[in-house]
Structure formats: structure tokens, C-alpha cells
mmCIF file of N, CA and C in Angstrom:
data_model
loop_
_atom_site.group_PDB
_atom_site.id
_atom_site.type_symbol
_atom_site.label_atom_id
_atom_site.label_comp_id
_atom_site.label_asym_id
_atom_site.label_seq_id
_atom_site.Cartn_x
_atom_site.Cartn_y
_atom_site.Cartn_z
ATOM 1 N N ASN F 1 107.912 87.183 97.615
ATOM 2 C CA ASN F 1 108.663 85.957 97.435
ATOM 3 C C ASN F 1 110.028 86.011 98.120
ATOM 4 N N GLU F 2 110.232 87.018 98.953
ATOM 5 C CA GLU F 2 111.519 87.120 99.641
ATOM 6 C C GLU F 2 111.716 86.013 100.671
ATOM 7 N N ASP F 3 110.641 85.359 101.102
ATOM 8 C CA ASP F 3 110.787 84.270 102.068
ATOM 9 C C ASP F 3 110.860 82.896 101.391
ATOM 10 N N TRP F 4 110.929 82.864 100.068
ATOM 11 C CA TRP F 4 111.056 81.597 99.355
ATOM 12 C C TRP F 4 112.453 81.030 99.565
ATOM 13 N N LYS F 5 112.526 79.745 99.803
ATOM 14 C CA LYS F 5 113.816 79.069 99.929
ATOM 15 C C LYS F 5 114.132 78.373 98.609
ATOM 16 N N VAL F 6 115.401 78.387 98.226
ATOM 17 C CA VAL F 6 115.844 77.665 97.033
ATOM 18 C C VAL F 6 116.354 76.308 97.488
ATOM 19 N N LYS F 7 115.807 75.261 96.898
ATOM 20 C CA LYS F 7 116.204 73.894 97.253
ATOM 21 C C LYS F 7 116.518 73.126 95.970
ATOM 22 N N VAL F 8 117.210 72.003 96.147
ATOM 23 C CA VAL F 8 117.518 71.115 95.026
ATOM 24 C C VAL F 8 116.895 69.760 95.320
ATOM 25 N N ASP F 9 116.110 69.255 94.376
ATOM 26 C CA ASP F 9 115.474 67.953 94.518
ATOM 27 C C ASP F 9 116.560 66.871 94.514
ATOM 28 N N PRO F 10 116.615 66.037 95.557
ATOM 29 C CA PRO F 10 117.681 65.030 95.620
ATOM 30 C C PRO F 10 117.584 63.967 94.519
ATOM 31 N N LYS F 11 116.377 63.720 94.002
ATOM 32 C CA LYS F 11 116.206 62.707 92.951
ATOM 33 C C LYS F 11 116.709 63.200 91.597
ATOM 34 N N ASN F 12 116.104 64.292 91.110
ATOM 35 C CA ASN F 12 116.439 64.759 89.754
ATOM 36 C C ASN F 12 117.399 65.943 89.749
ATOM 37 N N ARG F 13 117.781 66.406 90.910
ATOM 38 C CA ARG F 13 118.723 67.520 91.094
ATOM 39 C C ARG F 13 118.220 68.830 90.481
ATOM 40 N N GLY F 14 116.928 68.937 90.249
ATOM 41 C CA GLY F 14 116.352 70.175 89.737
ATOM 42 C C GLY F 14 116.116 71.174 90.855
ATOM 43 N N TYR F 15 116.289 72.440 90.537
ATOM 44 C CA TYR F 15 116.068 73.509 91.507
ATOM 45 C C TYR F 15 114.573 73.799 91.630
ATOM 46 N N TYR F 16 114.150 74.117 92.850
ATOM 47 C CA TYR F 16 112.769 74.532 93.070
ATOM 48 C C TYR F 16 112.721 75.567 94.185
ATOM 49 N N PHE F 17 111.598 76.295 94.221
ATOM 50 C CA PHE F 17 111.338 77.244 95.296
ATOM 51 C C PHE F 17 110.382 76.572 96.266
ATOM 52 N N GLU F 18 110.569 76.860 97.548
ATOM 53 C CA GLU F 18 109.733 76.263 98.581
ATOM 54 C C GLU F 18 109.302 77.352 99.554
ATOM 55 N N PHE F 19 108.022 77.340 99.888
ATOM 56 C CA PHE F 19 107.506 78.304 100.859
ATOM 57 C C PHE F 19 106.177 77.804 101.402
ATOM 58 N N ASP F 20 105.746 78.407 102.494
ATOM 59 C CA ASP F 20 104.437 78.109 103.063
ATOM 60 C C ASP F 20 103.485 79.229 102.693
ATOM 61 N N PHE F 21 102.286 78.842 102.274
ATOM 62 C CA PHE F 21 101.254 79.797 101.882
ATOM 63 C C PHE F 21 100.083 79.654 102.846
ATOM 64 N N ASN F 22 99.676 80.771 103.455
ATOM 65 C CA ASN F 22 98.551 80.753 104.378
ATOM 66 C C ASN F 22 97.275 81.033 103.597
ATOM 67 N N ARG F 23 96.473 79.995 103.392
ATOM 68 C CA ARG F 23 95.208 80.203 102.680
ATOM 69 C C ARG F 23 94.065 80.496 103.652
ATOM 70 N N GLY F 24 94.409 80.611 104.921
ATOM 71 C CA GLY F 24 93.427 80.981 105.933
ATOM 72 C C GLY F 24 93.611 82.438 106.317
ATOM 73 N N SER F 25 93.421 82.733 107.573
ATOM 74 C CA SER F 25 93.603 84.098 108.074
ATOM 75 C C SER F 25 94.703 84.080 109.132
ATOM 76 N N GLU F 26 95.058 85.261 109.615
ATOM 77 C CA GLU F 26 96.067 85.320 110.679
ATOM 78 C C GLU F 26 95.552 84.648 111.946
ATOM 79 N N GLN F 27 94.241 84.802 112.210
ATOM 80 C CA GLN F 27 93.643 84.199 113.398
ATOM 81 C C GLN F 27 93.456 82.689 113.227
ATOM 82 N N ASN F 28 93.117 82.259 112.020
ATOM 83 C CA ASN F 28 92.893 80.848 111.697
ATOM 84 C C ASN F 28 93.797 80.419 110.550
ATOM 85 N N PRO F 29 95.082 80.248 110.784
ATOM 86 C CA PRO F 29 95.981 79.909 109.679
ATOM 87 C C PRO F 29 95.693 78.516 109.105
ATOM 88 N N ASP F 30 95.806 78.412 107.816
ATOM 89 C CA ASP F 30 95.677 77.140 107.106
ATOM 90 C C ASP F 30 96.850 77.090 106.126
ATOM 91 N N LEU F 31 97.987 76.576 106.612
ATOM 92 C CA LEU F 31 99.217 76.622 105.822
ATOM 93 C C LEU F 31 99.263 75.510 104.788
ATOM 94 N N LEU F 32 99.685 75.901 103.612
ATOM 95 C CA LEU F 32 99.883 74.976 102.507
ATOM 96 C C LEU F 32 101.357 75.048 102.129
ATOM 97 N N HIS F 33 102.027 73.913 102.131
ATOM 98 C CA HIS F 33 103.452 73.863 101.778
ATOM 99 C C HIS F 33 103.551 73.805 100.248
ATOM 100 N N ILE F 34 104.240 74.776 99.649
ATOM 101 C CA ILE F 34 104.320 74.902 98.190
ATOM 102 C C ILE F 34 105.740 74.620 97.723
ATOM 103 N N ARG F 35 105.847 73.846 96.645
ATOM 104 C CA ARG F 35 107.120 73.614 95.944
ATOM 105 C C ARG F 35 106.875 73.923 94.470
ATOM 106 N N ILE F 36 107.629 74.877 93.941
ATOM 107 C CA ILE F 36 107.493 75.248 92.530
ATOM 108 C C ILE F 36 108.829 74.998 91.835
ATOM 109 N N PRO F 37 108.866 74.073 90.866
ATOM 110 C CA PRO F 37 110.105 73.907 90.101
ATOM 111 C C PRO F 37 110.467 75.231 89.424
ATOM 112 N N GLN F 38 111.735 75.605 89.497
ATOM 113 C CA GLN F 38 112.143 76.894 88.937
ATOM 114 C C GLN F 38 111.854 76.983 87.445
ATOM 115 N N ILE F 39 112.037 75.897 86.715
ATOM 116 C CA ILE F 39 111.767 75.920 85.274
ATOM 117 C C ILE F 39 110.294 76.245 85.010
ATOM 118 N N GLU F 40 109.393 75.775 85.869
ATOM 119 C CA GLU F 40 107.965 76.035 85.674
ATOM 120 C C GLU F 40 107.618 77.495 85.962
ATOM 121 N N LEU F 41 108.234 78.070 86.990
ATOM 122 C CA LEU F 41 107.980 79.485 87.262
ATOM 123 C C LEU F 41 108.508 80.340 86.116
ATOM 124 N N ALA F 42 109.689 80.016 85.616
ATOM 125 C CA ALA F 42 110.248 80.765 84.482
ATOM 126 C C ALA F 42 109.362 80.614 83.250
ATOM 127 N N ARG F 43 108.820 79.422 83.039
ATOM 128 C CA ARG F 43 107.929 79.191 81.890
ATOM 129 C C ARG F 43 106.690 80.084 81.973
ATOM 130 N N VAL F 44 106.104 80.157 83.153
ATOM 131 C CA VAL F 44 104.905 80.981 83.340
ATOM 132 C C VAL F 44 105.230 82.466 83.187
ATOM 133 N N LEU F 45 106.379 82.886 83.712
ATOM 134 C CA LEU F 45 106.742 84.304 83.662
ATOM 135 C C LEU F 45 107.249 84.741 82.291
ATOM 136 N N PHE F 46 108.116 83.940 81.667
ATOM 137 C CA PHE F 46 108.873 84.415 80.512
ATOM 138 C C PHE F 46 108.700 83.625 79.218
ATOM 139 N N PHE F 47 108.528 82.329 79.278
ATOM 140 C CA PHE F 47 108.636 81.498 78.077
ATOM 141 C C PHE F 47 107.304 81.380 77.339
ATOM 142 N N HIS F 48 106.802 82.506 76.841
ATOM 143 C CA HIS F 48 105.520 82.520 76.146
ATOM 144 C C HIS F 48 105.661 82.344 74.645
ATOM 145 N N ASN F 49 106.873 82.372 74.147
ATOM 146 C CA ASN F 49 107.105 82.062 72.733
ATOM 147 C C ASN F 49 108.486 81.426 72.602
ATOM 148 N N ALA F 50 108.749 80.873 71.427
ATOM 149 C CA ALA F 50 110.017 80.156 71.209
ATOM 150 C C ALA F 50 111.216 81.088 71.344
ATOM 151 N N TYR F 51 111.073 82.333 70.889
ATOM 152 C CA TYR F 51 112.181 83.290 70.960
ATOM 153 C C TYR F 51 112.640 83.487 72.401
ATOM 154 N N LEU F 52 111.711 83.768 73.313
ATOM 155 C CA LEU F 52 112.073 84.034 74.706
ATOM 156 C C LEU F 52 112.585 82.778 75.408
ATOM 157 N N ALA F 53 112.043 81.618 75.050
ATOM 158 C CA ALA F 53 112.514 80.369 75.655
ATOM 159 C C ALA F 53 113.895 79.992 75.123
ATOM 160 N N ARG F 54 114.065 80.067 73.828
ATOM 161 C CA ARG F 54 115.326 79.653 73.196
ATOM 162 C C ARG F 54 116.484 80.584 73.557
ATOM 163 N N ASN F 55 116.217 81.882 73.591
ATOM 164 C CA ASN F 55 117.285 82.862 73.780
ATOM 165 C C ASN F 55 117.572 83.223 75.233
ATOM 166 N N CYS F 56 116.875 82.603 76.174
ATOM 167 C CA CYS F 56 117.099 82.948 77.582
ATOM 168 C C CYS F 56 118.523 82.645 78.027
ATOM 169 N N ILE F 57 119.218 81.735 77.345
ATOM 170 C CA ILE F 57 120.594 81.402 77.738
ATOM 171 C C ILE F 57 121.630 82.178 76.927
ATOM 172 N N ASP F 58 121.178 83.089 76.083
ATOM 173 C CA ASP F 58 122.080 83.915 75.265
ATOM 174 C C ASP F 58 122.313 85.244 75.987
ATOM 175 N N GLN F 59 123.458 85.340 76.649
ATOM 176 C CA GLN F 59 123.750 86.537 77.439
ATOM 177 C C GLN F 59 123.841 87.767 76.537
ATOM 178 N N GLY F 60 123.056 88.793 76.849
ATOM 179 C CA GLY F 60 123.090 90.049 76.113
ATOM 180 C C GLY F 60 122.168 90.115 74.914
ATOM 181 N N ILE F 61 121.341 89.095 74.707
ATOM 182 C CA ILE F 61 120.462 89.066 73.527
ATOM 183 C C ILE F 61 119.537 90.281 73.483
ATOM 184 N N LEU F 62 118.990 90.684 74.613
ATOM 185 C CA LEU F 62 118.041 91.808 74.616
ATOM 186 C C LEU F 62 118.725 93.102 74.206
ATOM 187 N N ALA F 63 119.920 93.340 74.702
ATOM 188 C CA ALA F 63 120.653 94.566 74.361
ATOM 189 C C ALA F 63 121.089 94.568 72.898
ATOM 190 N N ARG F 64 121.315 93.386 72.329
ATOM 191 C CA ARG F 64 121.721 93.309 70.922
ATOM 192 C C ARG F 64 120.559 93.490 69.959
ATOM 193 N N GLU F 65 119.343 93.208 70.418
ATOM 194 C CA GLU F 65 118.197 93.237 69.510
ATOM 195 C C GLU F 65 117.235 94.396 69.742
ATOM 196 N N PHE F 66 117.316 95.022 70.912
ATOM 197 C CA PHE F 66 116.396 96.114 71.239
ATOM 198 C C PHE F 66 117.171 97.252 71.883
ATOM 199 N N PHE F 67 116.779 98.475 71.545
ATOM 200 C CA PHE F 67 117.376 99.655 72.172
ATOM 201 C C PHE F 67 116.269 100.389 72.905
ATOM 202 N N VAL F 68 116.413 100.528 74.214
ATOM 203 C CA VAL F 68 115.419 101.210 75.045
ATOM 204 C C VAL F 68 115.843 102.664 75.159
ATOM 205 N N ASP F 69 114.962 103.553 74.683
ATOM 206 C CA ASP F 69 115.269 104.985 74.585
ATOM 207 C C ASP F 69 114.290 105.792 75.432
ATOM 208 N N PRO F 70 114.665 106.143 76.682
ATOM 209 C CA PRO F 70 113.775 106.970 77.507
ATOM 210 C C PRO F 70 113.765 108.406 76.977
ATOM 211 N N ILE F 71 112.634 108.843 76.456
ATOM 212 C CA ILE F 71 112.495 110.185 75.885
ATOM 213 C C ILE F 71 112.364 111.221 77.005
ATOM 214 N N ASP F 72 111.485 110.949 77.945
ATOM 215 C CA ASP F 72 111.304 111.803 79.124
ATOM 216 C C ASP F 72 110.767 110.912 80.242
ATOM 217 N N GLN F 73 110.254 111.516 81.321
ATOM 218 C CA GLN F 73 109.810 110.715 82.468
ATOM 219 C C GLN F 73 108.552 109.897 82.194
ATOM 220 N N THR F 74 107.813 110.238 81.148
ATOM 221 C CA THR F 74 106.571 109.515 80.874
ATOM 222 C C THR F 74 106.605 108.707 79.584
ATOM 223 N N THR F 75 107.641 108.868 78.774
ATOM 224 C CA THR F 75 107.684 108.204 77.471
ATOM 225 C C THR F 75 109.014 107.492 77.262
ATOM 226 N N THR F 76 108.915 106.241 76.889
ATOM 227 C CA THR F 76 110.086 105.454 76.511
ATOM 228 C C THR F 76 109.766 104.760 75.199
ATOM 229 N N VAL F 77 110.703 104.804 74.267
ATOM 230 C CA VAL F 77 110.534 104.148 72.975
ATOM 231 C C VAL F 77 111.466 102.939 72.937
ATOM 232 N N ILE F 78 110.910 101.808 72.530
ATOM 233 C CA ILE F 78 111.716 100.601 72.342
ATOM 234 C C ILE F 78 111.972 100.463 70.848
ATOM 235 N N HIS F 79 113.231 100.550 70.460
ATOM 236 C CA HIS F 79 113.607 100.396 69.054
ATOM 237 C C HIS F 79 113.973 98.935 68.810
ATOM 238 N N VAL F 80 113.391 98.364 67.771
ATOM 239 C CA VAL F 80 113.745 97.011 67.351
ATOM 240 C C VAL F 80 114.872 97.162 66.346
ATOM 241 N N LEU F 81 116.030 96.630 66.662
ATOM 242 C CA LEU F 81 117.207 96.818 65.821
ATOM 243 C C LEU F 81 117.115 95.958 64.557
ATOM 244 N N PRO F 82 117.708 96.434 63.452
ATOM 245 C CA PRO F 82 117.538 95.768 62.153
ATOM 246 C C PRO F 82 118.014 94.313 62.114
ATOM 247 N N HIS F 83 119.016 93.969 62.870
ATOM 248 C CA HIS F 83 119.565 92.611 62.830
ATOM 249 C C HIS F 83 118.890 91.671 63.831
ATOM 250 N N ARG F 84 117.730 92.021 64.285
ATOM 251 C CA ARG F 84 117.019 91.245 65.300
ATOM 252 C C ARG F 84 116.618 89.868 64.751
ATOM 253 N N THR F 85 116.474 88.910 65.677
ATOM 254 C CA THR F 85 115.958 87.588 65.319
ATOM 255 C C THR F 85 114.544 87.395 65.861
ATOM 256 N N PHE F 86 114.042 88.371 66.607
ATOM 257 C CA PHE F 86 112.670 88.309 67.114
ATOM 258 C C PHE F 86 111.725 88.320 65.914
ATOM 259 N N PRO F 87 110.816 87.349 65.815
ATOM 260 C CA PRO F 87 109.921 87.288 64.652
ATOM 261 C C PRO F 87 108.989 88.499 64.597
ATOM 262 N N LEU F 88 109.004 89.211 63.471
ATOM 263 C CA LEU F 88 108.177 90.416 63.337
ATOM 264 C C LEU F 88 106.697 90.132 63.544
ATOM 265 N N GLY F 89 106.223 88.984 63.116
ATOM 266 C CA GLY F 89 104.813 88.636 63.280
ATOM 267 C C GLY F 89 104.374 88.596 64.732
ATOM 268 N N GLN F 90 105.308 88.375 65.650
ATOM 269 C CA GLN F 90 104.975 88.331 67.074
ATOM 270 C C GLN F 90 104.512 89.686 67.602
ATOM 271 N N PHE F 91 104.886 90.760 66.897
ATOM 272 C CA PHE F 91 104.447 92.087 67.335
ATOM 273 C C PHE F 91 102.950 92.290 67.120
ATOM 274 N N ASN F 92 102.302 91.415 66.356
ATOM 275 C CA ASN F 92 100.849 91.478 66.177
ATOM 276 C C ASN F 92 100.110 90.936 67.397
ATOM 277 N N ASN F 93 100.814 90.260 68.287
ATOM 278 C CA ASN F 93 100.218 89.659 69.475
ATOM 279 C C ASN F 93 100.376 90.625 70.653
ATOM 280 N N GLU F 94 99.254 91.174 71.116
ATOM 281 C CA GLU F 94 99.306 92.162 72.200
ATOM 282 C C GLU F 94 99.932 91.589 73.471
ATOM 283 N N GLY F 95 99.629 90.340 73.779
ATOM 284 C CA GLY F 95 100.191 89.714 74.976
ATOM 285 C C GLY F 95 101.709 89.617 74.913
ATOM 286 N N ILE F 96 102.231 89.261 73.748
ATOM 287 C CA ILE F 96 103.686 89.171 73.578
ATOM 288 C C ILE F 96 104.310 90.562 73.650
ATOM 289 N N ARG F 97 103.642 91.558 73.055
ATOM 290 C CA ARG F 97 104.165 92.938 73.144
ATOM 291 C C ARG F 97 104.240 93.386 74.598
ATOM 292 N N ARG F 98 103.199 93.087 75.371
ATOM 293 C CA ARG F 98 103.189 93.463 76.792
ATOM 294 C C ARG F 98 104.293 92.737 77.565
ATOM 295 N N LEU F 99 104.441 91.440 77.305
ATOM 296 C CA LEU F 99 105.466 90.655 77.993
ATOM 297 C C LEU F 99 106.856 91.170 77.651
ATOM 298 N N LEU F 100 107.118 91.388 76.376
ATOM 299 C CA LEU F 100 108.428 91.879 75.954
ATOM 300 C C LEU F 100 108.703 93.260 76.548
ATOM 301 N N SER F 101 107.694 94.120 76.564
ATOM 302 C CA SER F 101 107.851 95.452 77.170
ATOM 303 C C SER F 101 108.164 95.337 78.655
ATOM 304 N N TRP F 102 107.467 94.443 79.343
ATOM 305 C CA TRP F 102 107.719 94.244 80.773
ATOM 306 C C TRP F 102 109.165 93.809 80.998
ATOM 307 N N ILE F 103 109.630 92.827 80.220
ATOM 308 C CA ILE F 103 111.000 92.331 80.387
ATOM 309 C C ILE F 103 112.014 93.424 80.069
ATOM 310 N N LEU F 104 111.766 94.193 79.014
ATOM 311 C CA LEU F 104 112.725 95.220 78.598
ATOM 312 C C LEU F 104 112.730 96.443 79.511
ATOM 313 N N LEU F 105 111.558 96.842 80.020
ATOM 314 C CA LEU F 105 111.447 98.105 80.756
ATOM 315 C C LEU F 105 111.521 97.961 82.273
ATOM 316 N N ASP F 106 111.075 96.845 82.804
ATOM 317 C CA ASP F 106 111.073 96.655 84.253
ATOM 318 C C ASP F 106 112.415 96.049 84.665
ATOM 319 N N GLU F 107 113.213 96.811 85.391
ATOM 320 C CA GLU F 107 114.562 96.370 85.768
ATOM 321 C C GLU F 107 114.537 95.052 86.534
ATOM 322 N N ASN F 108 113.557 94.897 87.403
ATOM 323 C CA ASN F 108 113.382 93.683 88.190
ATOM 324 C C ASN F 108 113.149 92.478 87.270
ATOM 325 N N ALA F 109 112.252 92.616 86.299
ATOM 326 C CA ALA F 109 111.951 91.528 85.366
ATOM 327 C C ALA F 109 113.142 91.238 84.459
ATOM 328 N N ARG F 110 113.779 92.291 83.980
ATOM 329 C CA ARG F 110 114.915 92.104 83.065
ATOM 330 C C ARG F 110 116.076 91.389 83.761
ATOM 331 N N GLN F 111 116.386 91.805 84.983
ATOM 332 C CA GLN F 111 117.462 91.139 85.726
ATOM 333 C C GLN F 111 117.132 89.667 85.950
ATOM 334 N N SER F 112 115.875 89.383 86.214
ATOM 335 C CA SER F 112 115.462 88.001 86.422
ATOM 336 C C SER F 112 115.640 87.186 85.140
ATOM 337 N N TYR F 113 115.126 87.702 84.011
ATOM 338 C CA TYR F 113 115.267 86.999 82.731
ATOM 339 C C TYR F 113 116.743 86.795 82.395
ATOM 340 N N GLU F 114 117.542 87.830 82.570
ATOM 341 C CA GLU F 114 118.963 87.746 82.222
ATOM 342 C C GLU F 114 119.762 86.890 83.206
ATOM 343 N N SER F 115 119.215 86.640 84.395
ATOM 344 C CA SER F 115 119.908 85.764 85.348
ATOM 345 C C SER F 115 119.976 84.330 84.822
ATOM 346 N N ILE F 116 119.050 83.954 83.952
ATOM 347 C CA ILE F 116 119.066 82.604 83.376
ATOM 348 C C ILE F 116 120.364 82.403 82.590
ATOM 349 N N ALA F 117 120.685 83.348 81.707
ATOM 350 C CA ALA F 117 121.922 83.259 80.914
ATOM 351 C C ALA F 117 123.151 83.338 81.817
ATOM 352 N N HIS F 118 123.065 84.154 82.848
ATOM 353 C CA HIS F 118 124.190 84.296 83.780
ATOM 354 C C HIS F 118 124.527 82.950 84.426
ATOM 355 N N TYR F 119 123.513 82.284 84.983
ATOM 356 C CA TYR F 119 123.748 80.994 85.633
ATOM 357 C C TYR F 119 124.166 79.928 84.620
ATOM 358 N N PHE F 120 123.570 79.974 83.427
ATOM 359 C CA PHE F 120 123.951 79.015 82.388
ATOM 360 C C PHE F 120 125.435 79.154 82.055
ATOM 361 N N LYS F 121 125.875 80.388 81.860
ATOM 362 C CA LYS F 121 127.278 80.625 81.506
ATOM 363 C C LYS F 121 128.217 80.150 82.617
ATOM 364 N N LEU F 122 127.840 80.379 83.867
ATOM 365 C CA LEU F 122 128.684 79.982 84.998
ATOM 366 C C LEU F 122 128.718 78.477 85.239
ATOM 367 N N GLU F 123 127.597 77.792 85.000
ATOM 368 C CA GLU F 123 127.460 76.428 85.504
ATOM 369 C C GLU F 123 127.314 75.332 84.462
ATOM 370 N N ALA F 124 127.081 75.676 83.210
ATOM 371 C CA ALA F 124 126.868 74.641 82.192
ATOM 372 C C ALA F 124 128.127 73.795 82.028
ATOM 373 N N LYS F 125 127.919 72.508 81.833
ATOM 374 C CA LYS F 125 129.020 71.557 81.639
ATOM 375 C C LYS F 125 128.931 70.989 80.222
ATOM 376 N N GLN F 126 130.082 70.929 79.571
ATOM 377 C CA GLN F 126 130.160 70.400 78.209
ATOM 378 C C GLN F 126 130.554 68.928 78.275
ATOM 379 N N PHE F 127 129.776 68.063 77.626
ATOM 380 C CA PHE F 127 130.065 66.633 77.525
ATOM 381 C C PHE F 127 130.037 66.255 76.050
ATOM 382 N N GLU F 128 131.221 66.070 75.478
ATOM 383 C CA GLU F 128 131.366 65.760 74.059
ATOM 384 C C GLU F 128 130.565 66.759 73.233
ATOM 385 N N GLU F 129 129.442 66.328 72.656
ATOM 386 C CA GLU F 129 128.659 67.231 71.804
ATOM 387 C C GLU F 129 127.448 67.823 72.520
ATOM 388 N N LYS F 130 127.308 67.564 73.805
ATOM 389 C CA LYS F 130 126.140 68.033 74.551
ATOM 390 C C LYS F 130 126.559 68.979 75.666
ATOM 391 N N THR F 131 125.645 69.873 75.998
ATOM 392 C CA THR F 131 125.831 70.760 77.138
ATOM 393 C C THR F 131 124.746 70.436 78.149
ATOM 394 N N SER F 132 125.116 70.333 79.407
ATOM 395 C CA SER F 132 124.167 69.999 80.461
ATOM 396 C C SER F 132 124.190 71.089 81.527
ATOM 397 N N TRP F 133 123.005 71.355 82.068
ATOM 398 C CA TRP F 133 122.888 72.384 83.097
ATOM 399 C C TRP F 133 121.588 72.184 83.849
ATOM 400 N N GLN F 134 121.627 72.337 85.155
ATOM 401 C CA GLN F 134 120.410 72.296 85.966
ATOM 402 C C GLN F 134 119.814 73.701 85.975
ATOM 403 N N PHE F 135 118.680 73.864 85.320
ATOM 404 C CA PHE F 135 118.063 75.177 85.165
ATOM 405 C C PHE F 135 117.808 75.825 86.518
ATOM 406 N N HIS F 136 118.216 77.077 86.631
ATOM 407 C CA HIS F 136 117.765 77.904 87.749
ATOM 408 C C HIS F 136 117.984 79.367 87.411
ATOM 409 N N PHE F 137 117.309 80.219 88.173
ATOM 410 C CA PHE F 137 117.360 81.655 87.926
ATOM 411 C C PHE F 137 116.980 82.391 89.194
ATOM 412 N N THR F 138 117.169 83.703 89.167
ATOM 413 C CA THR F 138 116.740 84.564 90.265
ATOM 414 C C THR F 138 115.375 85.119 89.882
ATOM 415 N N PRO F 139 114.335 84.801 90.626
ATOM 416 C CA PRO F 139 113.006 85.278 90.233
ATOM 417 C C PRO F 139 112.866 86.779 90.483
ATOM 418 N N PRO F 140 111.963 87.423 89.737
ATOM 419 C CA PRO F 140 111.699 88.828 90.039
ATOM 420 C C PRO F 140 110.942 88.929 91.363
ATOM 421 N N GLN F 141 110.990 90.098 91.984
ATOM 422 C CA GLN F 141 110.168 90.315 93.173
ATOM 423 C C GLN F 141 108.712 90.292 92.723
ATOM 424 N N LEU F 142 107.945 89.425 93.318
ATOM 425 C CA LEU F 142 106.538 89.274 92.946
ATOM 426 C C LEU F 142 105.696 89.835 94.088
ATOM 427 N N ILE F 143 105.300 91.081 93.939
ATOM 428 C CA ILE F 143 104.543 91.780 94.976
ATOM 429 C C ILE F 143 103.047 91.616 94.697
ATOM 430 N N ASN F 144 102.281 91.317 95.743
ATOM 431 C CA ASN F 144 100.820 91.194 95.643
ATOM 432 C C ASN F 144 100.374 90.192 94.589
ATOM 433 N N ILE F 145 101.021 89.024 94.553
ATOM 434 C CA ILE F 145 100.582 88.000 93.616
ATOM 435 C C ILE F 145 99.529 87.138 94.287
ATOM 436 N N SER F 146 98.746 86.448 93.489
ATOM 437 C CA SER F 146 97.772 85.519 94.048
ATOM 438 C C SER F 146 97.983 84.153 93.415
ATOM 439 N N LEU F 147 97.737 83.124 94.180
ATOM 440 C CA LEU F 147 97.854 81.755 93.686
ATOM 441 C C LEU F 147 96.474 81.251 93.321
ATOM 442 N N LYS F 148 96.358 80.681 92.124
ATOM 443 C CA LYS F 148 95.059 80.144 91.681
ATOM 444 C C LYS F 148 95.219 78.712 91.251
#
């Protein structure tokens, strides 16, 4: 995704990624022009439960609720801190455990998730009782992905 361009939709001012995808071969290219709204990519990557969606704009939430403890080169323990707001019942869901582990342990994924709060803090505008912000983030490096 290093060749993705970041653009802003002139109508709704929402951020999106734009790139060309070759669904053919190098000899017979069949280019498809792709536009992915950034909020939709973030939803697919990160927003699989209310906790991850709601807290994405809370800078430092992961460090306050989880302690990553590398024991050795092959073992890392994730401690759930006592004052956490992550719903305990969510740990019964293997998919959520895998997603949370990916975000916490993969530096690329964690930086991407935390970039949401970073941009929110820098760019959000306060209007009386409301806060407004055009969602955007830095996506993780997506190596060997496929489009379906």
C-alpha cells in the first residue's frame, strides 16, 4: 500500500485512499481504479467491537489498559490491567483476542490504530457542545493482501 495516494473528497471532505489495481497480468494489464474511504478501511481492520471503535480517539488507551511483557524471544504475555474498560466477555471471542493481540503486539498495526487518536487530537474542532473531525489515519503496511 506504499503507492496509495491520500485524497480528500471535494463533496463530503472525507479522506480516502486511491490506487490502481492490476487484476490482469504484467503482459495483459487490466487496471481497476480503487477508492477506499479511510473510515471503511479502519472499520475492516480495527473496529470489530464497540470498545475498539469508541476508544480509537483516546490517546494512550492501550497502554493504560494492557501491559505487554516480553518474557523472551518466543513468549510475550499481555497483562490486562485491573482498571480496564475492555469488556471481559470479549475475551471469550477468539477473533477479538486475535485482533487485540495483533494491535498490541504488531508495532505496525499499533502505530496505525494509535494514529487515529493522534490525528483526532491535532485536528478536531470544538463547536459549542459538539466536536467535529474528518476521520483519517495512517494505515498499516499491508503486505501480500488480496482484494475480494
